[in-house]
């Protein structure tokens, strides 16, 4: 592996670990220890979820049957058409 790529990977891993630590601390205490690790937007989102009682360890039990899925896709057809190129661009 290229040395520069290894350094980038270590940097990403380190940042991910810091974010994870802040997340775990926030779940326990409702606060972050290092303000510079988590952006204001993300912290605001975490706080909104906490204030609304969202359980961070529980995944939603949403499972649509094929008919419900098709109804939602149809209801949001315009939005999906507009946003699809943007989603594709960020996943490439």
Coordinates of C-alpha atoms in Angstrom, one line a residue:
X1 CA 0.0 0.0 0.0
X2 CA 1.2 3.5 -0.8
X3 CA 2.7 5.4 2.2
X4 CA 0.5 8.4 1.5
X5 CA -2.6 6.2 1.4
X6 CA -1.6 4.5 4.6
X7 CA -1.2 7.9 6.3
X8 CA -4.6 8.9 5.0
X9 CA -6.2 5.7 6.2
X10 CA -4.7 6.1 9.7
X11 CA -6.0 9.7 9.8
X12 CA -9.5 8.5 8.9
X13 CA -9.3 5.7 11.5
X14 CA -8.1 8.1 14.2
X15 CA -10.9 10.6 13.4
X16 CA -13.5 7.8 13.3
X17 CA -12.3 6.6 16.7
X18 CA -12.6 10.2 18.2
X19 CA -16.1 10.6 16.8
X20 CA -17.1 7.2 18.2
X21 CA -15.7 8.1 21.6
X22 CA -17.7 11.4 21.6
X23 CA -20.8 9.6 20.5
X24 CA -20.5 7.1 23.3
X25 CA -19.9 9.8 25.8
X26 CA -22.9 11.8 24.4
X27 CA -25.2 8.8 24.7
X28 CA -24.1 8.3 28.4
X29 CA -24.0 11.9 29.5
X30 CA -25.8 14.1 26.9
X31 CA -22.6 16.1 26.4
X32 CA -19.5 16.0 24.2
X33 CA -16.1 16.4 25.8
X34 CA -14.3 18.0 22.8
X35 CA -16.3 20.5 20.9
X36 CA -13.9 20.5 17.9
X37 CA -14.5 16.8 17.1
X38 CA -18.2 17.0 16.4
X39 CA -19.6 19.7 14.1
X40 CA -22.4 22.0 15.5
X41 CA -24.8 20.6 13.0
X42 CA -24.2 17.0 14.1
X43 CA -24.3 17.8 17.8
X44 CA -27.6 19.7 17.2
X45 CA -29.0 16.6 15.5
X46 CA -27.9 14.3 18.4
X47 CA -29.5 16.7 20.9
X48 CA -32.8 16.8 19.0
X49 CA -32.9 13.0 18.9
X50 CA -32.1 12.8 22.6
X51 CA -34.7 15.4 23.4
X52 CA -37.3 13.5 21.4
X53 CA -36.5 10.2 23.2
X54 CA -34.9 8.4 20.2
X55 CA -33.2 5.3 21.4
X56 CA -29.8 5.2 19.6
X57 CA -29.5 1.5 20.1
X58 CA -32.8 0.6 18.6
X59 CA -33.4 0.4 14.9
X60 CA -36.9 1.3 13.6
X61 CA -39.2 -1.7 12.9
X62 CA -40.3 -0.3 9.6
X63 CA -40.8 -3.0 6.9
X64 CA -42.9 -2.1 4.0
X65 CA -44.7 -4.7 1.9
X66 CA -44.3 -4.3 -1.9
X67 CA -47.5 -2.4 -2.3
X68 CA -46.6 0.2 0.4
X69 CA -43.1 0.6 -1.0
X70 CA -44.6 1.2 -4.5
X71 CA -47.0 3.8 -3.0
X72 CA -44.2 5.7 -1.3
X73 CA -42.0 5.6 -4.4
X74 CA -44.9 6.9 -6.5
X75 CA -45.7 9.6 -4.0
X76 CA -42.1 10.8 -4.0
X77 CA -41.4 10.3 -7.7
X78 CA -40.5 13.9 -8.4
X79 CA -38.2 14.1 -5.4
X80 CA -36.5 10.9 -6.4
X81 CA -36.0 12.0 -10.0
X82 CA -34.4 15.3 -8.9
X83 CA -32.2 13.9 -6.2
X84 CA -31.0 10.7 -7.9
X85 CA -28.1 12.4 -9.9
X86 CA -26.9 14.0 -6.6
X87 CA -27.0 10.7 -4.7
X88 CA -25.2 9.0 -7.6
X89 CA -22.5 11.6 -7.6
X90 CA -21.7 11.3 -3.9
X91 CA -21.6 7.5 -4.1
X92 CA -19.2 7.3 -7.1

